[in-house]
CSV table of C-alpha atoms in Angstrom, one decimal:
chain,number,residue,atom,x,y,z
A,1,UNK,CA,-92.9,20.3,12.3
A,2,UNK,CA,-96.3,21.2,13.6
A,3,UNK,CA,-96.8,25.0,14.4
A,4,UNK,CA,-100.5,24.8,15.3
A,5,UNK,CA,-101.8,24.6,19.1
A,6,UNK,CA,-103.1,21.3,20.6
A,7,UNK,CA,-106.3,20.6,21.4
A,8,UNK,CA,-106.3,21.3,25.4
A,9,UNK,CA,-104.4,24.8,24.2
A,10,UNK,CA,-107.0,26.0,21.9
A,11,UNK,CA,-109.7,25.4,25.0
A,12,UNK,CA,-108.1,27.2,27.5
A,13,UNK,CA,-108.3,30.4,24.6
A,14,UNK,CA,-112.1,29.5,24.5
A,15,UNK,CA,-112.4,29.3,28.0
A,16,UNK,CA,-110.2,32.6,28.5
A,17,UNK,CA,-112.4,34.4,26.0
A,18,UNK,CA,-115.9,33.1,27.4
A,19,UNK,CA,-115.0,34.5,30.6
A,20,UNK,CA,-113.2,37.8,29.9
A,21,UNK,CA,-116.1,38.4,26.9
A,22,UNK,CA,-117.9,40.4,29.5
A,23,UNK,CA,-115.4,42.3,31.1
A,24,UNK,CA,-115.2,45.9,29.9
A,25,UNK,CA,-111.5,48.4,30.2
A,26,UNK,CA,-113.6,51.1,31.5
A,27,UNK,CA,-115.3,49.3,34.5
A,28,UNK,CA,-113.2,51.1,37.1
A,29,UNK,CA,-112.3,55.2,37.0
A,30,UNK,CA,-109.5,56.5,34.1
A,31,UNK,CA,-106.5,56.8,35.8
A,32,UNK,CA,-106.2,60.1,34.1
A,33,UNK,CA,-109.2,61.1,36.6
A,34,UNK,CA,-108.2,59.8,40.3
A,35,UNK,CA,-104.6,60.9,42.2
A,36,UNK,CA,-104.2,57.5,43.5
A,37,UNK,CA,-105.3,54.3,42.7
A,38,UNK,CA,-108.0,53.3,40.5
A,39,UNK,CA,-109.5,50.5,43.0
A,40,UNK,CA,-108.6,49.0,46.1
A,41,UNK,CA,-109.1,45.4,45.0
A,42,UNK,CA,-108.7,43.1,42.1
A,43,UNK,CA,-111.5,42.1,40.1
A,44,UNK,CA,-113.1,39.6,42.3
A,45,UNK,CA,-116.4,38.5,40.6
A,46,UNK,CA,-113.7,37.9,37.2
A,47,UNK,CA,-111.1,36.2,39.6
A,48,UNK,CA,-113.7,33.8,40.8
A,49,UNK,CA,-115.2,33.3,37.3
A,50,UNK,CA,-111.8,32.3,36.3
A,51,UNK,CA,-111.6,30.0,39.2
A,52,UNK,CA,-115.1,28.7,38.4
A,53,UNK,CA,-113.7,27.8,34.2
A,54,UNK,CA,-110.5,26.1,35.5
A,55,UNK,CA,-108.2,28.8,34.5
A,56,UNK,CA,-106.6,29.5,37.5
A,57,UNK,CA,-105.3,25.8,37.7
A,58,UNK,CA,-104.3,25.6,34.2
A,59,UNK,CA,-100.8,24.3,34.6
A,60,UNK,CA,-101.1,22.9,38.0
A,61,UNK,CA,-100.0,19.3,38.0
A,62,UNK,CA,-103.5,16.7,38.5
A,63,UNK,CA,-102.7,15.8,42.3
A,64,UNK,CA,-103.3,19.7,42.7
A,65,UNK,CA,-106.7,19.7,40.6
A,66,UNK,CA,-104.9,21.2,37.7
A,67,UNK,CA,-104.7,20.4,33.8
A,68,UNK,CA,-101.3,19.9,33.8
A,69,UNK,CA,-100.7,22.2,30.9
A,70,UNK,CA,-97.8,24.3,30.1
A,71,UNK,CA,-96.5,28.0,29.8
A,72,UNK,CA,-98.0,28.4,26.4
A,73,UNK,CA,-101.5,27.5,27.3
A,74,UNK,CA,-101.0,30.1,30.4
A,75,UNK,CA,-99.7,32.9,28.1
A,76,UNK,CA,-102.4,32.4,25.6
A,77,UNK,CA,-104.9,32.9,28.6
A,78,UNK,CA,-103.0,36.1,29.5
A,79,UNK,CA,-102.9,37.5,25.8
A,80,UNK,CA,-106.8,37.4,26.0
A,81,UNK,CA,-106.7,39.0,29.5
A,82,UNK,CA,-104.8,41.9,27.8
A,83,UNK,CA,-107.0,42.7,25.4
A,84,UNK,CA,-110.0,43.7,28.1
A,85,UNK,CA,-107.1,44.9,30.3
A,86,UNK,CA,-108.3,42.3,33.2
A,87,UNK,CA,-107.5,43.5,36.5
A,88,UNK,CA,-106.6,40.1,37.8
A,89,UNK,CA,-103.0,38.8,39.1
A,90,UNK,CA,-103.5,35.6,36.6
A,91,UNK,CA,-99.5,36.2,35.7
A,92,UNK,CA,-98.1,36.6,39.2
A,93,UNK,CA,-100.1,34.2,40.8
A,94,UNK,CA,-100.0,31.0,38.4
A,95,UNK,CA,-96.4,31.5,37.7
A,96,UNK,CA,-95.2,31.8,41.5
A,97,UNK,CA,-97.6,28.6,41.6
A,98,UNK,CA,-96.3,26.7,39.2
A,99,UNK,CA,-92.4,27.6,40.7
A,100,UNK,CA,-93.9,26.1,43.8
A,101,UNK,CA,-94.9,23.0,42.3
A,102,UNK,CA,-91.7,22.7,40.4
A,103,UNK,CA,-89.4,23.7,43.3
A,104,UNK,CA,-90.8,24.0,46.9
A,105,UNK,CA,-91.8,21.7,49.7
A,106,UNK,CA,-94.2,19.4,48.4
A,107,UNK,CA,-96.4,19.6,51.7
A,108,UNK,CA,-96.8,22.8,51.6
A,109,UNK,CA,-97.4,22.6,47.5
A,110,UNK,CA,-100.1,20.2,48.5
A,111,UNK,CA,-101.9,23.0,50.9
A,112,UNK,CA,-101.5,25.9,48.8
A,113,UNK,CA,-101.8,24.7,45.2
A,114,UNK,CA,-105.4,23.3,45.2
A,115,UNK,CA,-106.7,26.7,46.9
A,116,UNK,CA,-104.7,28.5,44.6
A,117,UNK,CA,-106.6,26.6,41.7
A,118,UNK,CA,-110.2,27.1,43.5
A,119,UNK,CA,-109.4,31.4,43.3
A,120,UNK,CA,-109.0,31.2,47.2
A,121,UNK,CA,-105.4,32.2,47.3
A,122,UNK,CA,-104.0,35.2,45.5
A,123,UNK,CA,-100.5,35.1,44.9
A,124,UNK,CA,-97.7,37.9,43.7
A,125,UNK,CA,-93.7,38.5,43.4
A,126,UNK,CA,-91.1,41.1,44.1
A,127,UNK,CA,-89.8,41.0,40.9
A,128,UNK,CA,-88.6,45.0,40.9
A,129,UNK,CA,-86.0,44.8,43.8
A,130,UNK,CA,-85.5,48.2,45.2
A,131,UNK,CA,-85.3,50.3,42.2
A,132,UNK,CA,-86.3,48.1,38.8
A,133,UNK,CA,-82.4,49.0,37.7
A,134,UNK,CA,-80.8,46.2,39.9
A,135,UNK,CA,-81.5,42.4,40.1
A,136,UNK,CA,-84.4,41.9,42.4
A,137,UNK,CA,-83.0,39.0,44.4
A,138,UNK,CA,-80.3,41.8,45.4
A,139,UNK,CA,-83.0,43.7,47.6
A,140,UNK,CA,-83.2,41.2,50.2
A,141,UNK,CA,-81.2,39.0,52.2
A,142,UNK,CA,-81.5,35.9,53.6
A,143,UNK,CA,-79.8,35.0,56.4
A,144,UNK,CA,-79.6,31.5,58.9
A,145,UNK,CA,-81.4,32.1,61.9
A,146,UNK,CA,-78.9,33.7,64.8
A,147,UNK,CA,-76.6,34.5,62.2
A,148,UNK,CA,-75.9,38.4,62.6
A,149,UNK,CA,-73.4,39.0,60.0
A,150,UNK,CA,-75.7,37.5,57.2
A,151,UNK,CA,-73.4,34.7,56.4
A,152,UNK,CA,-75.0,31.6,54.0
A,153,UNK,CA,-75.3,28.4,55.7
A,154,UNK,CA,-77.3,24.9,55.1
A,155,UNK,CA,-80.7,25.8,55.8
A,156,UNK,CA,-81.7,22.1,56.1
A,157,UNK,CA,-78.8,21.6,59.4
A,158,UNK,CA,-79.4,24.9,60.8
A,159,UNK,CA,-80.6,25.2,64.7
A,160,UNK,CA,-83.0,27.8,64.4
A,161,UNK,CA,-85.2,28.3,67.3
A,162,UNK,CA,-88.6,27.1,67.4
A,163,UNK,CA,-90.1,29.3,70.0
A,164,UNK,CA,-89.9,31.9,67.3
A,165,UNK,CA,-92.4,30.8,64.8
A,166,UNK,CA,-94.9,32.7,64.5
A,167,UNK,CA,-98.1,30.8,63.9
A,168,UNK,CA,-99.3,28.1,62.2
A,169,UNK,CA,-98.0,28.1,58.1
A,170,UNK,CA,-100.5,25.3,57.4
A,171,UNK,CA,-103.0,27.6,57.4
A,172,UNK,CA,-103.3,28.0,53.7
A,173,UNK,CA,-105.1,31.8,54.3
A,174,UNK,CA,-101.6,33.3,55.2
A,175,UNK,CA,-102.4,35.6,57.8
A,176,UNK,CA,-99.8,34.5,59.8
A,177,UNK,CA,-96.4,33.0,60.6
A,178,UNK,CA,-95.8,29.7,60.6
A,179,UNK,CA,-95.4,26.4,62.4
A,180,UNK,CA,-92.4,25.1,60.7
A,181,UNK,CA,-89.3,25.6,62.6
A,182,UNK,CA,-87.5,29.5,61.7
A,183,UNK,CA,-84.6,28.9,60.2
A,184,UNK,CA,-84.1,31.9,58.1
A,185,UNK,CA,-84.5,35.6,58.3
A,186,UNK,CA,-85.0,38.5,55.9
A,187,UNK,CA,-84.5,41.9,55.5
A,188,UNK,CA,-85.0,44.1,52.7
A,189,UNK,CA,-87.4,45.8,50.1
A,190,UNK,CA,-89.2,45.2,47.1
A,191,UNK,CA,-90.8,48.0,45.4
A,192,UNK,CA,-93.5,47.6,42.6
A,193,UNK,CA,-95.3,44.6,43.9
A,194,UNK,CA,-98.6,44.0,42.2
A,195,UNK,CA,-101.7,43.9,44.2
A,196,UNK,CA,-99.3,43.4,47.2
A,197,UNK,CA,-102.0,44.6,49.8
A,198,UNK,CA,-104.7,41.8,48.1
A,199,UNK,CA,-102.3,38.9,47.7
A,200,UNK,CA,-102.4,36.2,50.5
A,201,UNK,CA,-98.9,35.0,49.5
A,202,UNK,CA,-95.7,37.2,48.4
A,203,UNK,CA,-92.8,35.4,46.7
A,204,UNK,CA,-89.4,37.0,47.9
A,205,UNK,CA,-85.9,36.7,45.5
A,206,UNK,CA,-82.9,37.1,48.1
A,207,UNK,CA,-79.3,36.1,48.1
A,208,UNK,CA,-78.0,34.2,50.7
A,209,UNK,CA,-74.5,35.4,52.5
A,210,UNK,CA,-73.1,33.1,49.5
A,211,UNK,CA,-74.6,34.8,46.7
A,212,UNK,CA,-76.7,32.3,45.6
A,213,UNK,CA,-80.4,33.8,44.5
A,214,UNK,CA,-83.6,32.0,46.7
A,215,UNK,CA,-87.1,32.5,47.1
A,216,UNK,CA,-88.6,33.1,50.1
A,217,UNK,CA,-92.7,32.8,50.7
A,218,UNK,CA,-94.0,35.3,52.7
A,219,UNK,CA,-97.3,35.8,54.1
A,220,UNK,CA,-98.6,39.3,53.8
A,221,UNK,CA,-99.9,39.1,57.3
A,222,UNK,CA,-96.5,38.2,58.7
A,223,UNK,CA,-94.8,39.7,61.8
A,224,UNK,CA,-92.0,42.4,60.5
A,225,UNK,CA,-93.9,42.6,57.0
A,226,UNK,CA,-95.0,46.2,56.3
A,227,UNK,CA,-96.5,47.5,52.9
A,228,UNK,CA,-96.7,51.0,51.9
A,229,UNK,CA,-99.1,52.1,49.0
A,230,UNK,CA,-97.8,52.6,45.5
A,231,UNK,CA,-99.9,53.3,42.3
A,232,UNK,CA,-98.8,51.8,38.6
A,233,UNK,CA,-98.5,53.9,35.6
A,234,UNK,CA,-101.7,52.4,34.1
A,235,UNK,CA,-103.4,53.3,38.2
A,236,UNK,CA,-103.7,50.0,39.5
A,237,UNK,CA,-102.7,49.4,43.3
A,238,UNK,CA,-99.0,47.9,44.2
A,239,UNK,CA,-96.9,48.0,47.0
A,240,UNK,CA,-93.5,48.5,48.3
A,241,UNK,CA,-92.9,45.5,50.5
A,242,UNK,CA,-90.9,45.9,53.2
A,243,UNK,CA,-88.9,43.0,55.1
A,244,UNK,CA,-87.9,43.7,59.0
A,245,UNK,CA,-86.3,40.6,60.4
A,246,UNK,CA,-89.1,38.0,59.1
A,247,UNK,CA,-88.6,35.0,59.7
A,248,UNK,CA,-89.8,31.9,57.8
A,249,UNK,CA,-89.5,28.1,57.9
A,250,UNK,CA,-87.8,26.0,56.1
A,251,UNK,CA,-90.0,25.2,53.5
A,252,UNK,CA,-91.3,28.0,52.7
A,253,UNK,CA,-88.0,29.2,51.1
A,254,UNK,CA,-86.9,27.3,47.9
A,255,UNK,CA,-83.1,27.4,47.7
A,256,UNK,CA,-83.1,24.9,44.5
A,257,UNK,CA,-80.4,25.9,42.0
A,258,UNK,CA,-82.4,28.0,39.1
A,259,UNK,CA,-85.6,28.6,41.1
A,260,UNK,CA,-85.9,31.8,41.1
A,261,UNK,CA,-84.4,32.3,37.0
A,262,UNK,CA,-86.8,30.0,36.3
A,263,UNK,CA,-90.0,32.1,37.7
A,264,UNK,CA,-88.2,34.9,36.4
A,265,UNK,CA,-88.3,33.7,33.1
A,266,UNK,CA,-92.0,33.1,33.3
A,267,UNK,CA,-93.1,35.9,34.7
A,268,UNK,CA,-91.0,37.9,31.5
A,269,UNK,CA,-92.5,35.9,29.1
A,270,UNK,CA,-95.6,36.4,30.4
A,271,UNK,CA,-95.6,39.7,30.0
A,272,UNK,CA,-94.7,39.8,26.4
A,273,UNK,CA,-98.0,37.5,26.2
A,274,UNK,CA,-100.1,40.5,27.8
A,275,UNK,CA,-97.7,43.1,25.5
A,276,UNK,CA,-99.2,40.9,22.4
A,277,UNK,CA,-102.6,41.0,23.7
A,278,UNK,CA,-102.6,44.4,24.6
A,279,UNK,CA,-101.1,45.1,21.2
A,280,UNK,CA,-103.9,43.4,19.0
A,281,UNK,CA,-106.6,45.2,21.0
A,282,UNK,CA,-105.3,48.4,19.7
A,283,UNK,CA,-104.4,48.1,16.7
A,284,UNK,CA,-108.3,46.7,15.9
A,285,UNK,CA,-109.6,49.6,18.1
A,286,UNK,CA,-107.4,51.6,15.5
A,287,UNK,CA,-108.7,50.0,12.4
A,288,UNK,CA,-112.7,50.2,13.5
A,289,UNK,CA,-111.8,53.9,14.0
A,290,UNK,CA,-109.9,55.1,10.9
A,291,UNK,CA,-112.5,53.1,8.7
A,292,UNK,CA,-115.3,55.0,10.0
A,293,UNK,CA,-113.6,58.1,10.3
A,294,UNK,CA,-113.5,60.1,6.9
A,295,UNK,CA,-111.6,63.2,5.7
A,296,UNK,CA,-112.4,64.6,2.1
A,297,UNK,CA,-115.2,62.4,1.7
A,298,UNK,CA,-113.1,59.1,2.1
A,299,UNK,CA,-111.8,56.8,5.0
A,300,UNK,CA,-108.8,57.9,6.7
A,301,UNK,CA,-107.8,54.3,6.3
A,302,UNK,CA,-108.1,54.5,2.7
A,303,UNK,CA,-104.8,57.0,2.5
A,304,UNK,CA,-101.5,55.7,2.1
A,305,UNK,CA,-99.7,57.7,5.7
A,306,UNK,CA,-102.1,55.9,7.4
A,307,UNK,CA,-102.1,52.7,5.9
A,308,UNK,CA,-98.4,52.0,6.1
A,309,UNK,CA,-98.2,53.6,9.8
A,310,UNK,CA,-101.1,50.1,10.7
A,311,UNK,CA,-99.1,48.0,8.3
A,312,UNK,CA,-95.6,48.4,9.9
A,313,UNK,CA,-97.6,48.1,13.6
A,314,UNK,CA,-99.1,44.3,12.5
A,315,UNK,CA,-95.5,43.7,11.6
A,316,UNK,CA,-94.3,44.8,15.0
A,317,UNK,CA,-97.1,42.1,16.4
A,318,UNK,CA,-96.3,39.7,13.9
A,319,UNK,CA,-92.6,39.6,15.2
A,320,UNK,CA,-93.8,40.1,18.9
A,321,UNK,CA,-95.8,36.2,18.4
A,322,UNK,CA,-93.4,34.5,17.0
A,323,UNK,CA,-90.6,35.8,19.4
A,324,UNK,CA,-93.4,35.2,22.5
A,325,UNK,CA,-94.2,31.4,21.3
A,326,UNK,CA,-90.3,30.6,20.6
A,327,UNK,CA,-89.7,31.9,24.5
A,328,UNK,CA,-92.7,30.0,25.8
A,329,UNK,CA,-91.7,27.0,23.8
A,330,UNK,CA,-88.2,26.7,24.7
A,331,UNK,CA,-88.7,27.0,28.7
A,332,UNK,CA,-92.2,24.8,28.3
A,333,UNK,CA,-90.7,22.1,26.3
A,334,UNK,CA,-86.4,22.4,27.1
A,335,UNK,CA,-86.1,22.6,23.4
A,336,UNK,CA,-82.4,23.1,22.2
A,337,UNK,CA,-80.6,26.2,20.7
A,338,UNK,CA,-77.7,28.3,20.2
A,339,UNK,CA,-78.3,30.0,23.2
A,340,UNK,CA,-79.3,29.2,26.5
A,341,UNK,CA,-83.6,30.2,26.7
A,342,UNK,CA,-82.8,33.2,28.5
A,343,UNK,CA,-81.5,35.0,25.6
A,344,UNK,CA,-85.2,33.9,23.7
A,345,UNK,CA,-86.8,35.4,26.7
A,346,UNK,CA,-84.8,38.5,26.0
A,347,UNK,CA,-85.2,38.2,21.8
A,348,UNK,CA,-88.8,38.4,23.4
A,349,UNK,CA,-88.8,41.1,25.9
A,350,UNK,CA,-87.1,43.3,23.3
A,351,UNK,CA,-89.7,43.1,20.7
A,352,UNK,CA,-92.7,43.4,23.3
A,353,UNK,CA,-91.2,46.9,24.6
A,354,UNK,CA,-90.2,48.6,21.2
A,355,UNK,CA,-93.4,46.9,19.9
A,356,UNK,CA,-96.1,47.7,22.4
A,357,UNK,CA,-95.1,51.5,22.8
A,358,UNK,CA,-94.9,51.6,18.5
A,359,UNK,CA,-98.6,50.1,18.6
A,360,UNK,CA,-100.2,52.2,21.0
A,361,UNK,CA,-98.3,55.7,19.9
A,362,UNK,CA,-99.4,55.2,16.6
A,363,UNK,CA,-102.8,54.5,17.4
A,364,UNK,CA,-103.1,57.6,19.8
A,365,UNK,CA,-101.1,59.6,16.2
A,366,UNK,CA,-104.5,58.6,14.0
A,367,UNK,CA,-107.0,59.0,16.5
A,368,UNK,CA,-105.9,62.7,16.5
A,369,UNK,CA,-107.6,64.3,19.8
A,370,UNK,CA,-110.2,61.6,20.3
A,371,UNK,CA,-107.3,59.3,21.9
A,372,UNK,CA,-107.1,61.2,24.7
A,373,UNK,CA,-110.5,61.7,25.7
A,374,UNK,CA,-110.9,59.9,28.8
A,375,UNK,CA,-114.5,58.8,27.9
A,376,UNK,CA,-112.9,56.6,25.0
A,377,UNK,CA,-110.6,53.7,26.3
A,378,UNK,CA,-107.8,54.0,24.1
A,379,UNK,CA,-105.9,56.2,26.8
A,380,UNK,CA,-106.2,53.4,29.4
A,381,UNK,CA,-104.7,51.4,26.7
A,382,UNK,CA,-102.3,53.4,26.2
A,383,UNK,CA,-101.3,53.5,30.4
A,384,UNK,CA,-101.3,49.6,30.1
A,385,UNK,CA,-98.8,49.6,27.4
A,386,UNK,CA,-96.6,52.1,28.8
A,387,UNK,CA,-96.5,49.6,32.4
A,388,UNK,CA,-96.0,46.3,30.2
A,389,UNK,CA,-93.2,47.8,28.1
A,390,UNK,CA,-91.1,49.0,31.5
A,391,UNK,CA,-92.1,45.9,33.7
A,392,UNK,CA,-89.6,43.7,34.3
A,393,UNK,CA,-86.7,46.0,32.3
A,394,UNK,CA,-87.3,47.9,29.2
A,395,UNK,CA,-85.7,46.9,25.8
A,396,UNK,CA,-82.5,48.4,26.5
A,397,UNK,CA,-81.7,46.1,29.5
A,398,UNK,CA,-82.7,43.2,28.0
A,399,UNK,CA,-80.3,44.0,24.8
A,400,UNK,CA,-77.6,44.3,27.2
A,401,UNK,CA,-78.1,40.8,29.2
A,402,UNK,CA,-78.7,39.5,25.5
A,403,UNK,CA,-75.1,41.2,24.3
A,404,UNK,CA,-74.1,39.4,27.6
A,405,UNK,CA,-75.4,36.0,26.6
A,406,UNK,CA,-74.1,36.2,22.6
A,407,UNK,CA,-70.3,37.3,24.7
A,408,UNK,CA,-70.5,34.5,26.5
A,409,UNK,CA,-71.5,31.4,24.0
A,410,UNK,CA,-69.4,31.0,20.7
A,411,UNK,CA,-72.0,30.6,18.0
A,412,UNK,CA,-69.9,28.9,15.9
């Protein structure tokens, strides 16, 4: 069995680390320093430099001008994002693309995916519903056009009215509706959307009348479409997202069975990538610091507190890799195992939460006063953490939906 990364792998690392080599965490105000948010944009000069190394079509498929790679090349890209804390939606965006590819219409693949790739679309998810407690795809509904009372039907045979499209939904910018006949409508909220005010495109979880989960594309510019201003815990710009009657065409929602599990899955994953990242950053920021440092005439790294409180935190990273790659490898490759690869994805989840918040508490515990000073970065660090540990549930809900998983499948 061959553990080491292939060759196209270990390129997109050198790639990702060419381009984020010159990126620095400070580069935009502390968040400690500012009541709202810490910019009003996303890094554009990195997103198009990303563009510009053929990062940002990665894992698209080669009739979209990708690479065709996988979910591990993408989370190796994001680990090295982590570690300069890159304001750049690489996750959200190349995930929701690569659902698209996977699941949606494959016109309207073929419009968006190529300008995704080129760093001329920016794409995000609702991935918080309306609280971060519940499932997200509970937020919103999705109804058949002209049917008030919500109920599910076949979007493909309903007679939704044409005269109520809103514009032209070839135009791959999306500033507008769409030209596609409406056959759907949605109402709802998602709170916590990343970089919701920049993104051209916002994927949607709902649930139809029926139950079943979908995934609706909306443009941000979109009649009924509002977006009020929310600020992360590490002071980057989000948005609570809010759905009033939109409607969309029929292609631009994805009603395939597992869609929107399976960006779920990715988009989880992909955070215990940055968690990782994040993770390794700090605890070299911590060694440079206690090896210079000296009480008593030695190293602080030289006494024994301080060298098993760094030891057990490389064990935490240790188990958060291994736990990240068997995730990524199970939904990249469909690789069998006791359980389904959601519970991996939450084996995964787990250890980036605990393990993230371990790393960068300890580190702010031997930098003493210093790791607070908002003229050194380990406090933005320490912001990042706290947001990667809580996004997409914190360790404790992804114990209980892996108790759920171990209920439900005899291991025997």
């Amino acid at each position: 069995m061959d553990f080491n990364f292939t060759e196209e792998q270990q390129a997109a690392v050198e790639a990702a680390r060419a381009v984020f080599s010159g990126v620095v965490p400070d580069a935009v105000p502390s968040p400690a320093l500012v009541p709202g948010a810490v910019a009003e944009d996303i890094d554009r000069p990195l997103w198009a430099a990303l563009a510009a190394g053929d990062l940002l079509s990665l894992t698209l498929s080669p009739e979209h001008g990708g690479a065709g790679l996988d979910l591990i090349a993408l989370c190796l890209v994001l680990r090295e994002s982590a570690k300069v804390l890159a304001r750049v939606p690489v996750l959200e965006t190349c995930t929701v693309a690569m659902a698209i590819q996977r699941y949606g219409d494959e016109a309207l693949a073929a419009e968006l995916l190529p300008a995704v790739g080129r760093g001329e679309l920016v794409l995000t998810v609702g991935a918080n519903g309306r609280s971060g407690h519940d499932p997200a795809e509970l937020a919103v509904t999705a109804r058949p056009d002209g049917d008030a009372s919500g109920a599910d039907g076949d979007a493909s045979g309903a007679d939704g009215d044409a005269s109520g499209a809103d514009g032209d939904a070839s135009r791959a910018d999306g500033d507008g509706g769409n030209s596609s006949e409406t056959v759907w409508v949605l109402d709802g909220v998602q709170s916590a959307v990343p970089w919701a005010q920049t993104a051209n495109w916002i994927a949607v979880p709902a649930h139809t009348g029926e139950g079943r989960a979908v995934l609706a594309l909306v443009s941000r510019g979109q009649d009924g479409v509002t977006i009020a201003e929310q600020v992360s815990t590490s002071g980057e710009l989000f948005g609570e997202v809010r759905l009033d009657a939109v409607r969309i065409g029929r292609r631009e929602l994805i009603d395939a069975a597992g869609a929107w599990e399976w960006l779920h899955a990715l988009l989880t994953t992909g955070t215990c990538a940055l968690a990782l990242g994040l993770g390794e950053a700090v605890l070299a920021m911590t060694s440079q610091y206690t090896g210079k440092r000296e009480q008593f005439g030695f190293p602080v790294a030289t006494f024994q507190s301080v060298a098993v409180q760094t030891a057990d935190r490389y064990i935490d990273l240790r188990a958060m890799e291994v736990t990240l790659w068997q995730a990524a490898w199970r939904i990249a490759t469909g690789g069998s195992g006791a359980l389904p690869p959601a519970g991996d994805v939450a084996v995964a989840k787990i250890w980036a939460s605990d393990g993230v918040r371990r790393v960068v508490q300890t580190a702010q515990h031997l930098h003493g006063g210093f790791g607070a000073d908002t003229d050194y970065p380990l406090h933005r660090f320490h912001a990042w953490g706290k947001q990667i540990e809580l996004s997409l549930g914190p360790a404790a809900a992804h114990e209980e939906a892996l108790g759920n998983l171990l209920a439900a499948h005899s291991l025997d």
